[in-house]
GROMACS .gro file of C-alpha atoms in nm:
model
  297
    1MET     CA    1   1.376  -1.027   0.011
    2THR     CA    2   1.051  -1.185  -0.116
    3THR     CA    3   1.020  -1.402   0.194
    4PHE     CA    4   1.084  -1.097   0.414
    5LEU     CA    5   0.806  -0.900   0.247
    6ILE     CA    6   0.556  -1.186   0.254
    7ARG     CA    7   0.629  -1.256   0.619
    8HIS     CA    8   0.580  -0.897   0.725
    9LEU     CA    9   0.270  -0.844   0.513
   10LEU     CA   10   0.105  -1.154   0.654
   11LEU     CA   11   0.205  -1.098   1.014
   12LEU     CA   12   0.052  -0.754   1.025
   13ALA     CA   13  -0.246  -0.929   1.191
   14LEU     CA   14  -0.530  -0.689   1.240
   15SER     CA   15  -0.639  -0.649   1.601
   16SER     CA   16  -0.880  -0.424   1.783
   17SER     CA   17  -0.822  -0.284   2.126
   18LEU     CA   18  -1.111  -0.136   2.320
   19PHE     CA   19  -1.044  -0.036   2.677
   20ALA     CA   20  -0.841  -0.317   2.841
   21GLN     CA   21  -0.968  -0.602   2.623
   22THR     CA   22  -0.800  -0.712   2.300
   23LEU     CA   23  -0.863  -0.986   2.046
   24SER     CA   24  -0.588  -1.128   1.825
   25VAL     CA   25  -0.518  -1.411   1.579
   26THR     CA   26  -0.177  -1.556   1.496
   27THR     CA   27  -0.045  -1.846   1.288
   28ASP     CA   28   0.163  -2.131   1.430
   29ARG     CA   29   0.461  -2.036   1.213
   30ALA     CA   30   0.649  -1.711   1.251
   31ASP     CA   31   0.685  -1.663   0.874
   32ALA     CA   32   0.325  -1.777   0.805
   33ILE     CA   33   0.437  -1.968   0.493
   34TYR     CA   34   0.309  -2.321   0.423
   35LYS     CA   35   0.301  -2.588   0.155
   36GLN     CA   36  -0.015  -2.699  -0.024
   37GLY     CA   37  -0.212  -2.943   0.188
   38GLU     CA   38  -0.035  -2.852   0.513
   39SER     CA   39  -0.251  -2.770   0.813
   40VAL     CA   40  -0.244  -2.410   0.934
   41THR     CA   41  -0.325  -2.357   1.302
   42PHE     CA   42  -0.465  -2.018   1.396
   43THR     CA   43  -0.454  -1.923   1.765
   44ILE     CA   44  -0.723  -1.686   1.888
   45LYS     CA   45  -0.645  -1.494   2.206
   46LEU     CA   46  -0.865  -1.278   2.422
   47THR     CA   47  -0.680  -1.053   2.667
   48PRO     CA   48  -0.736  -1.035   2.956
   49PRO     CA   49  -0.831  -1.406   2.955
   50GLU     CA   50  -1.203  -1.471   2.947
   51ASP     CA   51  -1.421  -1.763   2.845
   52ALA     CA   52  -1.627  -1.685   2.535
   53VAL     CA   53  -1.765  -1.827   2.214
   54ILE     CA   54  -1.624  -1.643   1.913
   55PRO     CA   55  -1.749  -1.673   1.551
   56TRP     CA   56  -1.477  -1.721   1.288
   57ASN     CA   57  -1.449  -1.761   0.913
   58ILE     CA   58  -1.171  -1.881   0.686
   59THR     CA   59  -1.146  -1.789   0.318
   60LYS     CA   60  -0.907  -1.829   0.026
   61ASP     CA   61  -0.780  -1.485  -0.077
   62GLY     CA   62  -1.052  -1.317   0.130
   63VAL     CA   63  -1.344  -1.422  -0.095
   64ASP     CA   64  -1.594  -1.707  -0.117
   65PRO     CA   65  -1.610  -1.998  -0.057
   66THR     CA   66  -1.613  -1.934   0.317
   67THR     CA   67  -1.581  -2.183   0.601
   68ASN     CA   68  -1.757  -2.068   0.918
   69GLY     CA   69  -1.758  -2.186   1.276
   70LYS     CA   70  -1.748  -2.090   1.641
   71ALA     CA   71  -1.443  -2.122   1.868
   72THR     CA   72  -1.480  -2.181   2.239
   73ILE     CA   73  -1.231  -1.961   2.420
   74THR     CA   74  -1.101  -2.129   2.737
   75ASN     CA   75  -0.854  -1.950   2.963
   76GLY     CA   76  -0.827  -1.680   2.699
   77SER     CA   77  -0.736  -1.884   2.390
   78ALA     CA   78  -0.856  -2.132   2.131
   79THR     CA   79  -0.720  -2.283   1.811
   80ILE     CA   80  -0.876  -2.357   1.473
   81THR     CA   81  -0.720  -2.512   1.164
   82GLY     CA   82  -0.749  -2.476   0.791
   83LYS     CA   83  -0.563  -2.571   0.476
   84LEU     CA   84  -0.544  -2.507   0.103
   85ASP     CA   85  -0.472  -2.766  -0.163
   86GLU     CA   86  -0.359  -2.498  -0.407
   87PRO     CA   87  -0.138  -2.187  -0.390
   88GLY     CA   88  -0.305  -1.884  -0.235
   89PHE     CA   89  -0.366  -1.699   0.090
   90LEU     CA   90  -0.568  -1.846   0.374
   91ILE     CA   91  -0.738  -1.567   0.569
   92CYS     CA   92  -0.887  -1.619   0.916
   93ARG     CA   93  -1.119  -1.355   1.061
   94VAL     CA   94  -1.277  -1.350   1.405
   95GLY     CA   95  -1.509  -1.114   1.586
   96LEU     CA   96  -1.668  -1.064   1.924
   97VAL     CA   97  -1.927  -0.828   2.067
   98THR     CA   98  -1.841  -0.770   2.431
   99ALA     CA   99  -2.083  -0.748   2.720
  100ASP     CA  100  -2.074  -0.369   2.695
  101LYS     CA  101  -2.161  -0.388   2.323
  102LYS     CA  102  -1.812  -0.309   2.194
  103SER     CA  103  -1.702  -0.480   1.873
  104LEU     CA  104  -1.363  -0.654   1.864
  105LYS     CA  105  -1.227  -0.788   1.536
  106ALA     CA  106  -0.902  -0.951   1.430
  107ALA     CA  107  -0.755  -1.132   1.131
  108ALA     CA  108  -0.443  -1.320   1.025
  109GLY     CA  109  -0.323  -1.468   0.699
  110ALA     CA  110  -0.112  -1.763   0.586
  111ALA     CA  111   0.066  -1.790   0.250
  112ILE     CA  112   0.031  -2.126   0.078
  113ASP     CA  113   0.317  -2.180  -0.169
  114PRO     CA  114   0.303  -1.809  -0.258
  115MET     CA  115   0.580  -1.833  -0.517
  116LEU     CA  116   0.366  -2.078  -0.717
  117ILE     CA  117   0.073  -1.836  -0.757
  118LYS     CA  118   0.019  -1.777  -1.127
  119PRO     CA  119  -0.127  -1.474  -1.304
  120SER     CA  120  -0.503  -1.500  -1.358
  121MET     CA  121  -0.450  -1.424  -1.726
  122ALA     CA  122  -0.163  -1.371  -1.966
  123PRO     CA  123  -0.052  -1.013  -2.045
  124PRO     CA  124  -0.141  -0.873  -2.388
  125ASP     CA  125   0.114  -0.959  -2.655
  126ASP     CA  126   0.201  -0.592  -2.696
  127PHE     CA  127   0.216  -0.509  -2.322
  128ASP     CA  128   0.586  -0.415  -2.317
  129THR     CA  129   0.567  -0.233  -2.649
  130TYR     CA  130   0.263  -0.034  -2.539
  131TRP     CA  131   0.415   0.090  -2.214
  132ALA     CA  132   0.751   0.161  -2.377
  133GLY     CA  133   0.558   0.386  -2.613
  134GLU     CA  134   0.371   0.559  -2.333
  135LYS     CA  135   0.692   0.623  -2.141
  136LYS     CA  136   0.847   0.763  -2.458
  137LYS     CA  137   0.556   1.008  -2.484
  138LEU     CA  138   0.612   1.107  -2.121
  139ALA     CA  139   0.984   1.155  -2.176
  140ALA     CA  140   0.900   1.413  -2.445
  141VAL     CA  141   0.719   1.626  -2.183
  142PRO     CA  142   0.963   1.851  -1.991
  143MET     CA  143   0.950   1.786  -1.618
  144ASN     CA  144   0.939   2.157  -1.533
  145ALA     CA  145   0.959   2.085  -1.158
  146ARG     CA  146   0.837   2.367  -0.933
  147LEU     CA  147   0.952   2.353  -0.570
  148THR     CA  148   0.777   2.568  -0.309
  149PRO     CA  149   0.946   2.567   0.033
  150GLN     CA  150   0.742   2.430   0.324
  151SER     CA  151   0.788   2.448   0.699
  152SER     CA  152   0.981   2.139   0.811
  153PRO     CA  153   0.923   1.978   1.153
  154TYR     CA  154   1.294   1.886   1.160
  155LYS     CA  155   1.570   2.148   1.174
  156THR     CA  156   1.798   1.908   0.984
  157LEU     CA  157   1.564   1.883   0.685
  158GLU     CA  158   1.422   2.105   0.415
  159ALA     CA  159   1.084   2.035   0.264
  160PHE     CA  160   0.900   2.144  -0.050
  161ASP     CA  161   0.570   2.120  -0.230
  162VAL     CA  162   0.662   1.976  -0.572
  163GLN     CA  163   0.462   2.010  -0.892
  164ALA     CA  164   0.607   1.843  -1.202
  165ASP     CA  165   0.447   1.818  -1.544
  166SER     CA  166   0.330   1.481  -1.670
  167ILE     CA  167   0.072   1.363  -1.922
  168GLY     CA  168  -0.260   1.483  -1.785
  169ASN     CA  169  -0.247   1.599  -1.425
  170PRO     CA  170   0.094   1.685  -1.280
  171VAL     CA  171   0.290   1.509  -1.011
  172SER     CA  172   0.172   1.677  -0.691
  173ALA     CA  173   0.376   1.583  -0.387
  174TYR     CA  174   0.577   1.683  -0.085
  175TYR     CA  175   0.953   1.634  -0.107
  176ALA     CA  176   1.204   1.639   0.177
  177ARG     CA  177   1.580   1.597   0.204
  178PRO     CA  178   1.850   1.629   0.471
  179ILE     CA  179   2.017   1.969   0.463
  180GLY     CA  180   2.372   1.954   0.333
  181ALA     CA  181   2.359   1.595   0.209
  182LYS     CA  182   2.652   1.510  -0.016
  183PRO     CA  183   2.599   1.428  -0.384
  184LYS     CA  184   2.521   1.062  -0.455
  185SER     CA  185   2.493   0.980  -0.085
  186LEU     CA  186   2.127   0.892  -0.020
  187PRO     CA  187   1.869   0.633  -0.129
  188ALA     CA  188   1.533   0.757  -0.256
  189ILE     CA  189   1.184   0.662  -0.141
  190LEU     CA  190   0.847   0.739  -0.298
  191THR     CA  191   0.537   0.681  -0.083
  192VAL     CA  192   0.203   0.652  -0.261
  193HIS     CA  193  -0.156   0.652  -0.141
  194GLY     CA  194  -0.440   0.406  -0.098
  195ALA     CA  195  -0.780   0.462  -0.253
  196GLY     CA  196  -0.952   0.791  -0.184
  197VAL     CA  197  -0.890   1.160  -0.237
  198SER     CA  198  -0.646   1.345  -0.014
  199SER     CA  199  -0.346   1.574  -0.001
  200SER     CA  200   0.008   1.444  -0.011
  201GLY     CA  201   0.154   1.392   0.335
  202LEU     CA  202   0.424   1.630   0.451
  203GLY     CA  203   0.477   1.422   0.765
  204SER     CA  204   0.538   1.108   0.560
  205ALA     CA  205   0.794   1.283   0.341
  206THR     CA  206   0.984   1.436   0.630
  207SER     CA  207   0.983   1.124   0.850
  208TRP     CA  208   1.154   0.921   0.578
  209ALA     CA  209   1.399   1.204   0.511
  210ALA     CA  210   1.481   1.202   0.883
  211ASP     CA  211   1.575   0.835   0.837
  212GLY     CA  212   1.828   0.926   0.569
  213PHE     CA  213   1.634   0.925   0.241
  214ILE     CA  214   1.550   1.179  -0.019
  215SER     CA  215   1.178   1.135   0.018
  216MET     CA  216   0.861   1.211  -0.175
  217ASP     CA  217   0.499   1.152  -0.070
  218MET     CA  218   0.270   1.185  -0.372
  219ASN     CA  219  -0.108   1.206  -0.382
  220ALA     CA  220  -0.275   0.975  -0.632
  221HIS     CA  221  -0.455   1.232  -0.842
  222GLY     CA  222  -0.223   1.520  -0.921
  223ILE     CA  223  -0.437   1.756  -0.714
  224PRO     CA  224  -0.320   2.051  -0.501
  225ASN     CA  225  -0.176   1.979  -0.157
  226GLY     CA  226  -0.250   2.133   0.179
  227LYS     CA  227  -0.608   2.239   0.113
  228PRO     CA  228  -0.888   2.227   0.374
  229LYS     CA  229  -1.060   1.892   0.429
  230GLU     CA  230  -1.371   2.023   0.255
  231PHE     CA  231  -1.175   2.067  -0.069
  232TYR     CA  232  -1.093   1.695  -0.089
  233THR     CA  233  -1.441   1.590   0.024
  234ALA     CA  234  -1.592   1.794  -0.258
  235LEU     CA  235  -1.361   1.630  -0.512
  236SER     CA  236  -1.439   1.284  -0.374
  237ASN     CA  237  -1.812   1.346  -0.401
  238GLY     CA  238  -1.789   1.525  -0.733
  239GLU     CA  239  -1.517   1.528  -0.998
  240LEU     CA  240  -1.335   1.221  -0.863
  241LYS     CA  241  -1.637   1.017  -0.755
  242SER     CA  242  -1.602   0.653  -0.871
  243TYR     CA  243  -1.271   0.735  -1.040
  244SER     CA  244  -1.153   0.375  -1.012
  245THR     CA  245  -1.391   0.257  -1.284
  246ARG     CA  246  -1.369   0.560  -1.509
  247GLY     CA  247  -1.262   0.489  -1.867
  248ARG     CA  248  -1.208   0.118  -1.802
  249GLU     CA  249  -1.322   0.026  -2.152
  250SER     CA  250  -0.975   0.105  -2.286
  251ARG     CA  251  -0.618   0.107  -2.159
  252ASP     CA  252  -0.582   0.452  -2.316
  253THR     CA  253  -0.875   0.604  -2.126
  254ILE     CA  254  -0.876   0.421  -1.792
  255TYR     CA  255  -0.819   0.660  -1.502
  256PHE     CA  256  -0.514   0.473  -1.377
  257HIS     CA  257  -0.326   0.541  -1.701
  258GLY     CA  258  -0.241   0.893  -1.587
  259MET     CA  259  -0.169   0.775  -1.232
  260PHE     CA  260   0.083   0.522  -1.365
  261LEU     CA  261   0.264   0.782  -1.573
  262ARG     CA  262   0.285   1.012  -1.272
  263LEU     CA  263   0.470   0.730  -1.092
  264VAL     CA  264   0.728   0.729  -1.369
  265ARG     CA  265   0.759   1.107  -1.357
  266ALA     CA  266   0.795   1.106  -0.976
  267ILE     CA  267   1.083   0.859  -1.006
  268ASP     CA  268   1.227   1.077  -1.284
  269PHE     CA  269   1.230   1.362  -1.033
  270LEU     CA  270   1.385   1.164  -0.748
  271THR     CA  271   1.657   1.009  -0.964
  272SER     CA  272   1.747   1.350  -1.106
  273GLN     CA  273   1.835   1.487  -0.762
  274PRO     CA  274   2.209   1.527  -0.700
  275GLU     CA  275   2.179   1.362  -0.355
  276TRP     CA  276   2.045   1.033  -0.500
  277ASP     CA  277   2.298   0.751  -0.459
  278GLY     CA  278   2.239   0.621  -0.812
  279ARG     CA  279   2.140   0.274  -0.687
  280THR     CA  280   1.837   0.257  -0.460
  281VAL     CA  281   1.475   0.358  -0.523
  282VAL     CA  282   1.203   0.234  -0.286
  283VAL     CA  283   0.831   0.266  -0.357
  284LYS     CA  284   0.599   0.210  -0.061
  285GLY     CA  285   0.223   0.196  -0.032
  286SER     CA  286  -0.071  -0.018   0.075
  287SER     CA  287  -0.400  -0.109  -0.090
  288GLN     CA  288  -0.417   0.113  -0.402
  289GLY     CA  289  -0.071   0.226  -0.297
  290GLY     CA  290   0.048  -0.135  -0.311
  291TYR     CA  291  -0.093  -0.154  -0.663
  292GLN     CA  292   0.100   0.160  -0.754
  293SER     CA  293   0.415   0.023  -0.591
  294ILE     CA  294   0.407  -0.289  -0.809
  295VAL     CA  295   0.347  -0.080  -1.122
  296ALA     CA  296   0.626   0.161  -1.032
  297ALA     CA  297   0.869  -0.127  -0.974
   0.00000   0.00000   0.00000
């Protein structure tokens, strides 16, 4: 399972497509996994084929130090190599400004002994005790789930706006389930959001339910769903501006403390549903959502 996830995360190579021309980067191994000291070959392709000189840079984990160069594209492709002598992620980025002033960018990554990557620091001695205590506090708060029916894009599904009490802001999400599902018959999935301020996604919740899940898409902040764009812009520029650094002096006051407890409460909700199969809970997200997914797991 770990190899599957690493492979698919790394091979989601970023590419830009403007008009008929595309730029891409790929590794010479399908799984993009290498040993320390092994050479990684990145292939740059320009489609349709065209001769060009393309700047590139290679970094470890996307930060300095950076190795820079220029690749000469001949017949639409070129190769460059890199390596790491320690565990980490080798990231190759390329870019090109076309003759009509359009910007094309692409990137690919290679994992170097990813299972040997160590934590940057040890957890606090009381880490497990602290979070067991916080979850105990949460468990003392009744869930008090409120479900408001929503219009579903699928006739086979029913959808709801869900508000459920937590510590601080509530869980605020959209929930969807197949109509008439038998008890203990379906896996559960919780999708969580990247950085920013937005409503939960009804489309996300219903698309996963259409694939046979009981499904919840939860916004990161416990804010109301389905409001006009201006509502979320005002929050982003006002009350929730720079939320990611708020209260970071203490684990009790940091903004993410409440977000983490809402993850627990969202899973409380999903696993309390009669349709849940009692075995499978998936949490999915990218960027800040990936952070939440790890915490939730």
